[in-house]
């Protein structure tokens, strides 16, 4: 029964996280709030006659009962602000949500939590950095958090899973849906090694105003936020600014001055809002982590189904070492004019990157 009152507290009209915390300070438990008198409620900062009437109307309790059916059916964990299993890092933030909905296996109070964020228009450079981060961080026993959005976010989740790192996606909507829908498959994998977390109750759409709220959870739940690629504006910069306001470490990879998706990273570094990292190995060093805690996990090879046998062979050759186009042409016995078409397709798929001197490298 107490769960109903916890959920209902987040559904009272005109009551946000701050007012909810004032109510808890005065009445101790959510149940006591709904059983208080109007006069007692109005003694709480931020609660006037109209808000008190919303509490007494029991409309929030009715909504909570509807959501409880979904929560019980899908075994959703409800993490309340005063519960022991509520993420302690997030609890230290003034604007922490009063309640979280969670599905997954990862410990949200994991000893080492790293958030990785960036642009939705990830380039081959950004994807390569995500891969390097996963390779370096895997032995340190970390939990990786991101927003399960297009681009850097989903690449961070994918590389984490490939390297055996538990990874949690923070959503801007309820757990009854997935946005974008195309990430449904990876979300299911994350439930087995990581999880999905949100402050939004079931049946909540991914409305525009929800994403900045989502970003504060990404920043607040982790020890450090790493910005891989970011344009001059966007959610990654918002997350970095929030992390700074929480006095958390923020680091960014620099990019060329002419790269539009490195403008944000370069700006963060230039304005001392993020420390500069030139390689993923900088993270354990800057955070003072000692020797790796775990043995490296073999990487799971996952290639798109639409690749043809020749393209798969190209990727296998590049897995051993970088090669230039002459070497690839010779080993494959294929004219360069035909080979270039396959190399271009693989680069578009984000599976390899072209280097100076007509050399190619696996991402």
mmCIF file of C-alpha atoms in Angstrom:
data_model
loop_
_atom_site.group_PDB
_atom_site.id
_atom_site.type_symbol
_atom_site.label_atom_id
_atom_site.label_comp_id
_atom_site.label_asym_id
_atom_site.label_seq_id
_atom_site.Cartn_x
_atom_site.Cartn_y
_atom_site.Cartn_z
ATOM 1 C CA UNK A 1 0.000 0.000 0.000
ATOM 2 C CA UNK A 2 2.856 2.434 0.755
ATOM 3 C CA UNK A 3 3.992 2.156 -2.894
ATOM 4 C CA UNK A 4 0.718 3.717 -4.044
ATOM 5 C CA UNK A 5 1.376 6.805 -1.922
ATOM 6 C CA UNK A 6 4.972 7.086 -3.173
ATOM 7 C CA UNK A 7 3.823 7.076 -6.790
ATOM 8 C CA UNK A 8 0.901 9.386 -6.067
ATOM 9 C CA UNK A 9 3.192 11.995 -4.511
ATOM 10 C CA UNK A 10 4.762 12.554 -7.952
ATOM 11 C CA UNK A 11 1.360 12.983 -9.597
ATOM 12 C CA UNK A 12 -0.101 15.796 -7.526
ATOM 13 C CA UNK A 13 -0.883 18.803 -9.669
ATOM 14 C CA UNK A 14 1.383 21.813 -8.911
ATOM 15 C CA UNK A 15 3.765 19.694 -6.771
ATOM 16 C CA UNK A 16 7.321 19.349 -8.095
ATOM 17 C CA UNK A 17 10.358 17.667 -6.597
ATOM 18 C CA UNK A 18 11.232 20.534 -4.261
ATOM 19 C CA UNK A 19 7.729 20.884 -2.825
ATOM 20 C CA UNK A 20 7.484 17.102 -2.505
ATOM 21 C CA UNK A 21 10.653 17.113 -0.421
ATOM 22 C CA UNK A 22 9.228 19.891 1.778
ATOM 23 C CA UNK A 23 6.137 17.746 2.311
ATOM 24 C CA UNK A 24 8.273 14.745 3.252
ATOM 25 C CA UNK A 25 10.267 16.839 5.697
ATOM 26 C CA UNK A 26 7.041 17.869 7.423
ATOM 27 C CA UNK A 27 5.098 14.584 7.303
ATOM 28 C CA UNK A 28 7.926 11.995 7.039
ATOM 29 C CA UNK A 29 5.999 9.467 4.893
ATOM 30 C CA UNK A 30 3.990 9.851 1.651
ATOM 31 C CA UNK A 31 0.992 8.196 3.262
ATOM 32 C CA UNK A 32 0.909 10.794 6.040
ATOM 33 C CA UNK A 33 0.834 13.547 3.401
ATOM 34 C CA UNK A 34 -2.407 12.248 1.918
ATOM 35 C CA UNK A 35 -3.970 11.840 5.352
ATOM 36 C CA UNK A 36 -3.045 15.320 6.584
ATOM 37 C CA UNK A 37 -5.550 18.108 7.083
ATOM 38 C CA UNK A 38 -5.786 21.050 4.716
ATOM 39 C CA UNK A 39 -4.528 23.410 7.406
ATOM 40 C CA UNK A 40 -1.486 21.229 8.108
ATOM 41 C CA UNK A 41 -0.683 20.959 4.411
ATOM 42 C CA UNK A 42 -0.816 24.733 3.968
ATOM 43 C CA UNK A 43 1.863 25.156 6.622
ATOM 44 C CA UNK A 44 4.384 23.546 4.236
ATOM 45 C CA UNK A 45 6.452 25.958 2.058
ATOM 46 C CA UNK A 46 5.093 26.042 -1.484
ATOM 47 C CA UNK A 47 1.704 24.583 -0.596
ATOM 48 C CA UNK A 48 -1.267 26.934 -0.860
ATOM 49 C CA UNK A 49 -4.984 26.328 -0.672
ATOM 50 C CA UNK A 50 -5.273 25.111 -4.278
ATOM 51 C CA UNK A 51 -2.359 22.660 -4.007
ATOM 52 C CA UNK A 52 -3.669 21.378 -0.676
ATOM 53 C CA UNK A 53 -7.013 20.733 -2.315
ATOM 54 C CA UNK A 54 -5.319 18.772 -5.119
ATOM 55 C CA UNK A 55 -3.749 16.522 -2.470
ATOM 56 C CA UNK A 56 -7.029 16.021 -0.611
ATOM 57 C CA UNK A 57 -8.965 15.255 -3.815
ATOM 58 C CA UNK A 58 -7.245 11.840 -4.073
ATOM 59 C CA UNK A 59 -6.999 12.256 -7.862
ATOM 60 C CA UNK A 60 -3.266 11.506 -7.665
ATOM 61 C CA UNK A 61 -3.995 8.255 -5.822
ATOM 62 C CA UNK A 62 -6.367 7.215 -8.592
ATOM 63 C CA UNK A 63 -3.664 7.788 -11.235
ATOM 64 C CA UNK A 64 -1.133 5.908 -9.120
ATOM 65 C CA UNK A 65 -3.362 2.823 -8.997
ATOM 66 C CA UNK A 66 -3.541 2.806 -12.790
ATOM 67 C CA UNK A 67 0.261 2.933 -13.094
ATOM 68 C CA UNK A 68 0.710 0.247 -10.461
ATOM 69 C CA UNK A 69 -0.817 -2.348 -12.812
ATOM 70 C CA UNK A 70 1.962 -1.744 -15.345
ATOM 71 C CA UNK A 71 4.638 -1.673 -12.640
ATOM 72 C CA UNK A 72 3.580 -5.031 -11.230
ATOM 73 C CA UNK A 73 3.108 -6.674 -14.635
ATOM 74 C CA UNK A 74 6.599 -5.777 -15.865
ATOM 75 C CA UNK A 75 8.360 -6.009 -12.501
ATOM 76 C CA UNK A 76 9.464 -2.378 -12.556
ATOM 77 C CA UNK A 77 11.521 -1.273 -9.569
ATOM 78 C CA UNK A 78 10.254 1.927 -7.983
ATOM 79 C CA UNK A 79 13.109 3.812 -6.321
ATOM 80 C CA UNK A 80 11.850 6.424 -3.868
ATOM 81 C CA UNK A 81 14.005 9.323 -2.661
ATOM 82 C CA UNK A 82 14.200 8.030 0.928
ATOM 83 C CA UNK A 83 14.842 4.381 -0.027
ATOM 84 C CA UNK A 84 18.264 2.836 0.573
ATOM 85 C CA UNK A 85 18.529 1.677 -3.052
ATOM 86 C CA UNK A 86 17.941 5.160 -4.501
ATOM 87 C CA UNK A 87 21.152 6.258 -6.347
ATOM 88 C CA UNK A 88 23.158 8.040 -3.668
ATOM 89 C CA UNK A 89 25.074 10.229 -6.139
ATOM 90 C CA UNK A 90 21.813 11.538 -7.539
ATOM 91 C CA UNK A 91 20.346 12.072 -4.084
ATOM 92 C CA UNK A 92 23.100 14.617 -3.425
ATOM 93 C CA UNK A 93 21.719 16.843 -6.230
ATOM 94 C CA UNK A 94 19.235 19.525 -5.176
ATOM 95 C CA UNK A 95 16.868 18.822 -8.067
ATOM 96 C CA UNK A 96 16.977 15.022 -7.853
ATOM 97 C CA UNK A 97 13.694 13.312 -8.813
ATOM 98 C CA UNK A 98 11.571 12.185 -5.881
ATOM 99 C CA UNK A 99 10.992 8.850 -7.613
ATOM 100 C CA UNK A 100 12.587 6.718 -10.338
ATOM 101 C CA UNK A 101 11.303 3.782 -12.392
ATOM 102 C CA UNK A 102 13.904 1.138 -13.207
ATOM 103 C CA UNK A 103 14.155 -2.146 -15.068
ATOM 104 C CA UNK A 104 17.464 -3.971 -15.198
ATOM 105 C CA UNK A 105 20.213 -5.840 -13.412
ATOM 106 C CA UNK A 106 22.864 -3.160 -12.832
ATOM 107 C CA UNK A 107 23.532 -1.632 -9.431
ATOM 108 C CA UNK A 108 22.723 2.082 -9.647
ATOM 109 C CA UNK A 109 25.065 2.578 -6.685
ATOM 110 C CA UNK A 110 27.902 0.905 -8.562
ATOM 111 C CA UNK A 111 31.381 1.891 -7.267
ATOM 112 C CA UNK A 112 32.382 3.468 -10.602
ATOM 113 C CA UNK A 113 29.822 5.095 -12.899
ATOM 114 C CA UNK A 114 30.791 6.894 -16.109
ATOM 115 C CA UNK A 115 28.401 8.862 -18.325
ATOM 116 C CA UNK A 116 29.227 9.099 -22.027
ATOM 117 C CA UNK A 117 27.310 11.649 -24.116
ATOM 118 C CA UNK A 118 27.558 13.358 -27.473
ATOM 119 C CA UNK A 119 25.960 14.382 -30.707
ATOM 120 C CA UNK A 120 23.151 12.469 -32.413
ATOM 121 C CA UNK A 121 25.138 12.859 -35.686
ATOM 122 C CA UNK A 122 28.136 10.764 -34.672
ATOM 123 C CA UNK A 123 31.029 10.632 -37.136
ATOM 124 C CA UNK A 124 33.481 7.775 -37.625
ATOM 125 C CA UNK A 125 35.830 9.677 -35.295
ATOM 126 C CA UNK A 126 33.250 9.711 -32.509
ATOM 127 C CA UNK A 127 32.407 6.042 -32.993
ATOM 128 C CA UNK A 128 36.082 5.147 -32.816
ATOM 129 C CA UNK A 129 36.404 7.071 -29.527
ATOM 130 C CA UNK A 130 33.414 5.158 -28.085
ATOM 131 C CA UNK A 131 35.120 1.912 -28.974
ATOM 132 C CA UNK A 132 38.400 3.016 -27.377
ATOM 133 C CA UNK A 133 36.563 4.088 -24.218
ATOM 134 C CA UNK A 134 34.912 0.684 -23.894
ATOM 135 C CA UNK A 135 38.206 -1.135 -24.465
ATOM 136 C CA UNK A 136 40.021 0.929 -21.842
ATOM 137 C CA UNK A 137 37.247 1.124 -19.221
ATOM 138 C CA UNK A 138 36.109 -2.519 -19.337
ATOM 139 C CA UNK A 139 38.866 -3.859 -17.036
ATOM 140 C CA UNK A 140 38.122 -1.154 -14.447
ATOM 141 C CA UNK A 141 34.722 -2.580 -13.588
ATOM 142 C CA UNK A 142 32.665 0.472 -14.554
ATOM 143 C CA UNK A 143 28.981 1.059 -15.245
ATOM 144 C CA UNK A 144 28.356 3.189 -18.346
ATOM 145 C CA UNK A 145 25.348 5.519 -18.485
ATOM 146 C CA UNK A 146 23.963 7.373 -21.493
ATOM 147 C CA UNK A 147 20.666 8.487 -23.025
ATOM 148 C CA UNK A 148 19.974 5.759 -25.641
ATOM 149 C CA UNK A 149 19.597 8.446 -28.309
ATOM 150 C CA UNK A 150 20.919 8.324 -31.866
ATOM 151 C CA UNK A 151 24.635 8.831 -32.399
ATOM 152 C CA UNK A 152 27.166 8.784 -29.580
ATOM 153 C CA UNK A 153 24.655 7.594 -26.947
ATOM 154 C CA UNK A 154 23.685 4.375 -28.689
ATOM 155 C CA UNK A 155 27.298 3.770 -29.762
ATOM 156 C CA UNK A 156 28.383 4.034 -26.127
ATOM 157 C CA UNK A 157 25.738 1.462 -25.156
ATOM 158 C CA UNK A 158 26.631 -0.875 -28.026
ATOM 159 C CA UNK A 159 30.366 -0.794 -27.351
ATOM 160 C CA UNK A 160 29.748 -1.309 -23.645
ATOM 161 C CA UNK A 161 27.684 -4.437 -24.291
ATOM 162 C CA UNK A 162 30.265 -5.732 -26.775
ATOM 163 C CA UNK A 163 32.971 -5.388 -24.118
ATOM 164 C CA UNK A 164 30.919 -6.864 -21.280
ATOM 165 C CA UNK A 165 30.317 -3.532 -19.522
ATOM 166 C CA UNK A 166 26.918 -3.083 -17.837
ATOM 167 C CA UNK A 167 25.196 -0.056 -19.322
ATOM 168 C CA UNK A 168 22.104 1.913 -18.305
ATOM 169 C CA UNK A 169 19.988 4.064 -20.596
ATOM 170 C CA UNK A 170 18.223 7.055 -19.043
ATOM 171 C CA UNK A 171 14.952 7.706 -20.873
ATOM 172 C CA UNK A 172 12.870 10.824 -21.475
ATOM 173 C CA UNK A 173 9.609 8.868 -21.430
ATOM 174 C CA UNK A 174 7.847 6.012 -19.662
ATOM 175 C CA UNK A 175 9.078 2.418 -19.621
ATOM 176 C CA UNK A 176 6.081 1.265 -21.641
ATOM 177 C CA UNK A 177 7.587 2.612 -24.881
ATOM 178 C CA UNK A 178 10.902 3.146 -26.655
ATOM 179 C CA UNK A 179 12.154 6.274 -28.419
ATOM 180 C CA UNK A 180 13.585 5.991 -30.927
ATOM 181 C CA UNK A 181 11.816 2.702 -31.723
ATOM 182 C CA UNK A 182 14.783 1.410 -33.692
ATOM 183 C CA UNK A 183 16.721 1.085 -30.414
ATOM 184 C CA UNK A 184 14.275 -1.449 -29.021
ATOM 185 C CA UNK A 185 16.590 -4.391 -29.789
ATOM 186 C CA UNK A 186 19.588 -2.969 -27.950
ATOM 187 C CA UNK A 187 17.325 -1.894 -25.074
ATOM 188 C CA UNK A 188 16.342 -5.551 -24.564
ATOM 189 C CA UNK A 189 20.023 -6.521 -24.391
ATOM 190 C CA UNK A 190 20.648 -3.755 -21.870
ATOM 191 C CA UNK A 191 17.996 -5.207 -19.563
ATOM 192 C CA UNK A 192 20.209 -8.301 -19.246
ATOM 193 C CA UNK A 193 23.442 -6.388 -18.568
ATOM 194 C CA UNK A 194 22.529 -2.912 -17.371
ATOM 195 C CA UNK A 195 19.053 -1.467 -17.483
ATOM 196 C CA UNK A 196 16.617 1.305 -18.371
ATOM 197 C CA UNK A 197 15.924 4.184 -15.974
ATOM 198 C CA UNK A 198 13.453 7.063 -16.027
ATOM 199 C CA UNK A 199 11.701 9.518 -13.730
ATOM 200 C CA UNK A 200 8.653 9.519 -15.988
ATOM 201 C CA UNK A 201 5.723 7.221 -15.195
ATOM 202 C CA UNK A 202 4.288 4.754 -17.714
ATOM 203 C CA UNK A 203 2.314 6.241 -20.604
ATOM 204 C CA UNK A 204 4.528 9.381 -20.729
ATOM 205 C CA UNK A 205 5.525 10.476 -24.252
ATOM 206 C CA UNK A 206 9.052 11.621 -25.176
ATOM 207 C CA UNK A 207 8.071 15.287 -25.177
ATOM 208 C CA UNK A 208 10.711 17.920 -25.921
ATOM 209 C CA UNK A 209 10.798 19.319 -22.388
ATOM 210 C CA UNK A 210 11.577 15.876 -20.944
ATOM 211 C CA UNK A 211 15.056 15.625 -22.455
ATOM 212 C CA UNK A 212 16.804 18.308 -20.342
ATOM 213 C CA UNK A 213 15.258 16.642 -17.281
ATOM 214 C CA UNK A 214 16.655 13.328 -18.498
ATOM 215 C CA UNK A 215 20.088 14.927 -18.918
ATOM 216 C CA UNK A 216 20.289 15.974 -15.257
ATOM 217 C CA UNK A 217 19.876 12.323 -14.215
ATOM 218 C CA UNK A 218 22.690 11.273 -16.574
ATOM 219 C CA UNK A 219 24.935 13.916 -15.005
ATOM 220 C CA UNK A 220 23.849 13.340 -11.422
ATOM 221 C CA UNK A 221 24.023 9.560 -11.272
ATOM 222 C CA UNK A 222 27.668 9.349 -12.369
ATOM 223 C CA UNK A 223 31.140 10.192 -11.087
ATOM 224 C CA UNK A 224 32.270 11.679 -14.390
ATOM 225 C CA UNK A 225 30.714 12.820 -17.656
ATOM 226 C CA UNK A 226 32.659 12.319 -20.886
ATOM 227 C CA UNK A 227 31.670 14.333 -23.957
ATOM 228 C CA UNK A 228 32.834 12.489 -27.070
ATOM 229 C CA UNK A 229 31.510 14.702 -29.864
ATOM 230 C CA UNK A 230 29.201 17.703 -29.563
ATOM 231 C CA UNK A 231 28.053 20.534 -31.805
ATOM 232 C CA UNK A 232 27.890 24.120 -30.587
ATOM 233 C CA UNK A 233 24.400 23.472 -29.192
ATOM 234 C CA UNK A 234 22.676 20.341 -27.960
ATOM 235 C CA UNK A 235 21.900 17.978 -25.130
ATOM 236 C CA UNK A 236 25.523 16.932 -24.559
ATOM 237 C CA UNK A 237 26.521 20.491 -23.627
ATOM 238 C CA UNK A 238 23.494 20.769 -21.361
ATOM 239 C CA UNK A 239 24.540 17.553 -19.609
ATOM 240 C CA UNK A 240 28.110 18.845 -19.209
ATOM 241 C CA UNK A 241 26.891 22.134 -17.709
ATOM 242 C CA UNK A 242 24.625 20.285 -15.282
ATOM 243 C CA UNK A 243 27.489 17.980 -14.263
ATOM 244 C CA UNK A 244 29.621 21.053 -13.576
ATOM 245 C CA UNK A 245 26.854 22.525 -11.410
ATOM 246 C CA UNK A 246 26.887 19.274 -9.422
ATOM 247 C CA UNK A 247 30.674 19.605 -8.992
ATOM 248 C CA UNK A 248 31.282 16.392 -10.933
ATOM 249 C CA UNK A 249 34.240 15.751 -13.225
ATOM 250 C CA UNK A 250 33.695 16.565 -16.909
ATOM 251 C CA UNK A 251 36.085 15.627 -19.725
ATOM 252 C CA UNK A 252 35.911 16.108 -23.485
ATOM 253 C CA UNK A 253 37.795 14.882 -26.537
ATOM 254 C CA UNK A 254 39.035 17.747 -28.724
ATOM 255 C CA UNK A 255 38.468 17.861 -32.463
ATOM 256 C CA UNK A 256 39.695 19.852 -35.423
ATOM 257 C CA UNK A 257 38.673 23.501 -35.390
ATOM 258 C CA UNK A 258 36.731 23.012 -38.623
ATOM 259 C CA UNK A 259 34.693 20.003 -37.460
ATOM 260 C CA UNK A 260 31.113 21.097 -36.637
ATOM 261 C CA UNK A 261 30.581 18.138 -34.299
ATOM 262 C CA UNK A 262 33.660 19.013 -32.258
ATOM 263 C CA UNK A 263 32.737 22.684 -31.756
ATOM 264 C CA UNK A 264 30.991 21.910 -28.480
ATOM 265 C CA UNK A 265 33.866 19.845 -27.107
ATOM 266 C CA UNK A 266 36.423 22.471 -28.072
ATOM 267 C CA UNK A 267 34.270 25.158 -26.445
ATOM 268 C CA UNK A 268 33.986 23.179 -23.192
ATOM 269 C CA UNK A 269 37.763 22.738 -23.074
ATOM 270 C CA UNK A 270 38.496 26.362 -24.038
ATOM 271 C CA UNK A 271 36.218 27.727 -21.319
ATOM 272 C CA UNK A 272 37.555 25.334 -18.660
ATOM 273 C CA UNK A 273 34.215 23.546 -18.386
ATOM 274 C CA UNK A 274 35.821 20.228 -19.290
ATOM 275 C CA UNK A 275 39.254 18.708 -18.956
ATOM 276 C CA UNK A 276 40.991 17.736 -22.183
ATOM 277 C CA UNK A 277 41.498 14.032 -22.856
ATOM 278 C CA UNK A 278 43.393 12.894 -25.929
ATOM 279 C CA UNK A 279 42.945 9.170 -25.303
ATOM 280 C CA UNK A 280 40.573 6.980 -23.330
ATOM 281 C CA UNK A 281 43.521 5.952 -21.124
ATOM 282 C CA UNK A 282 43.468 9.460 -19.644
ATOM 283 C CA UNK A 283 40.230 8.709 -17.757
ATOM 284 C CA UNK A 284 41.571 6.113 -15.265
ATOM 285 C CA UNK A 285 44.635 8.310 -14.747
ATOM 286 C CA UNK A 286 42.691 11.512 -14.034
ATOM 287 C CA UNK A 287 40.212 9.717 -11.753
ATOM 288 C CA UNK A 288 42.991 8.076 -9.774
ATOM 289 C CA UNK A 289 41.845 4.535 -10.436
ATOM 290 C CA UNK A 290 44.396 1.930 -9.516
ATOM 291 C CA UNK A 291 45.125 -1.219 -11.524
ATOM 292 C CA UNK A 292 42.246 -2.769 -13.517
ATOM 293 C CA UNK A 293 39.864 -4.863 -11.417
ATOM 294 C CA UNK A 294 38.722 -7.277 -14.099
ATOM 295 C CA UNK A 295 40.145 -9.312 -16.944
ATOM 296 C CA UNK A 296 39.326 -7.938 -20.403
ATOM 297 C CA UNK A 297 36.175 -9.453 -21.915
ATOM 298 C CA UNK A 298 36.380 -10.824 -25.487
ATOM 299 C CA UNK A 299 34.630 -8.476 -27.885
ATOM 300 C CA UNK A 300 31.471 -9.850 -29.486
ATOM 301 C CA UNK A 301 31.656 -9.451 -33.262
ATOM 302 C CA UNK A 302 28.367 -8.056 -34.565
ATOM 303 C CA UNK A 303 28.241 -7.089 -38.233
ATOM 304 C CA UNK A 304 25.241 -5.780 -40.179
ATOM 305 C CA UNK A 305 23.360 -8.541 -41.992
ATOM 306 C CA UNK A 306 23.332 -6.590 -45.280
ATOM 307 C CA UNK A 307 27.131 -6.803 -45.705
ATOM 308 C CA UNK A 308 28.297 -8.960 -48.590
ATOM 309 C CA UNK A 309 31.047 -11.638 -48.239
ATOM 310 C CA UNK A 310 33.695 -9.343 -49.732
ATOM 311 C CA UNK A 311 32.968 -6.556 -47.248
ATOM 312 C CA UNK A 312 33.150 -9.020 -44.374
ATOM 313 C CA UNK A 313 36.530 -10.185 -45.696
ATOM 314 C CA UNK A 314 37.744 -6.557 -45.826
ATOM 315 C CA UNK A 315 36.773 -6.059 -42.177
ATOM 316 C CA UNK A 316 38.577 -9.250 -41.157
ATOM 317 C CA UNK A 317 41.765 -8.057 -42.869
ATOM 318 C CA UNK A 318 41.557 -4.665 -41.184
ATOM 319 C CA UNK A 319 40.948 -6.296 -37.796
ATOM 320 C CA UNK A 320 44.556 -7.524 -37.871
ATOM 321 C CA UNK A 321 46.095 -4.175 -38.830
ATOM 322 C CA UNK A 322 45.508 -0.966 -40.779
ATOM 323 C CA UNK A 323 46.074 -1.358 -44.520
ATOM 324 C CA UNK A 324 46.379 1.001 -47.450
ATOM 325 C CA UNK A 325 44.339 0.585 -50.620
ATOM 326 C CA UNK A 326 47.242 -1.029 -52.506
ATOM 327 C CA UNK A 327 47.621 -3.707 -49.824
ATOM 328 C CA UNK A 328 43.880 -4.370 -49.736
ATOM 329 C CA UNK A 329 43.689 -4.551 -53.522
ATOM 330 C CA UNK A 330 46.565 -7.033 -53.633
ATOM 331 C CA UNK A 331 45.283 -9.293 -50.851
ATOM 332 C CA UNK A 332 41.763 -9.363 -52.264
ATOM 333 C CA UNK A 333 42.841 -9.585 -55.915
ATOM 334 C CA UNK A 334 40.378 -6.824 -56.715
ATOM 335 C CA UNK A 335 40.874 -3.670 -58.831
ATOM 336 C CA UNK A 336 40.964 -0.488 -56.780
ATOM 337 C CA UNK A 337 38.041 0.988 -58.743
ATOM 338 C CA UNK A 338 35.780 -1.846 -57.525
ATOM 339 C CA UNK A 339 37.306 -1.940 -54.044
ATOM 340 C CA UNK A 340 36.571 1.753 -53.438
ATOM 341 C CA UNK A 341 32.821 1.157 -53.702
ATOM 342 C CA UNK A 342 32.942 -1.440 -50.914
ATOM 343 C CA UNK A 343 35.219 0.721 -48.767
ATOM 344 C CA UNK A 344 32.828 3.658 -49.139
ATOM 345 C CA UNK A 345 29.876 1.495 -48.076
ATOM 346 C CA UNK A 346 31.742 0.269 -44.987
ATOM 347 C CA UNK A 347 32.691 3.844 -44.088
ATOM 348 C CA UNK A 348 29.055 4.953 -44.405
ATOM 349 C CA UNK A 349 28.072 2.075 -42.109
ATOM 350 C CA UNK A 350 30.594 3.380 -39.563
ATOM 351 C CA UNK A 351 32.623 0.169 -39.652
ATOM 352 C CA UNK A 352 35.897 1.651 -40.874
ATOM 353 C CA UNK A 353 37.541 5.051 -41.148
ATOM 354 C CA UNK A 354 39.823 6.385 -43.887
ATOM 355 C CA UNK A 355 43.209 7.710 -42.788
ATOM 356 C CA UNK A 356 45.795 9.931 -44.510
ATOM 357 C CA UNK A 357 47.739 8.121 -47.236
ATOM 358 C CA UNK A 358 44.694 6.148 -48.412
ATOM 359 C CA UNK A 359 44.928 3.870 -45.388
ATOM 360 C CA UNK A 360 41.915 2.296 -43.684
ATOM 361 C CA UNK A 361 41.258 1.361 -40.063
ATOM 362 C CA UNK A 362 38.504 -0.694 -38.407
ATOM 363 C CA UNK A 363 36.215 1.251 -36.090
#
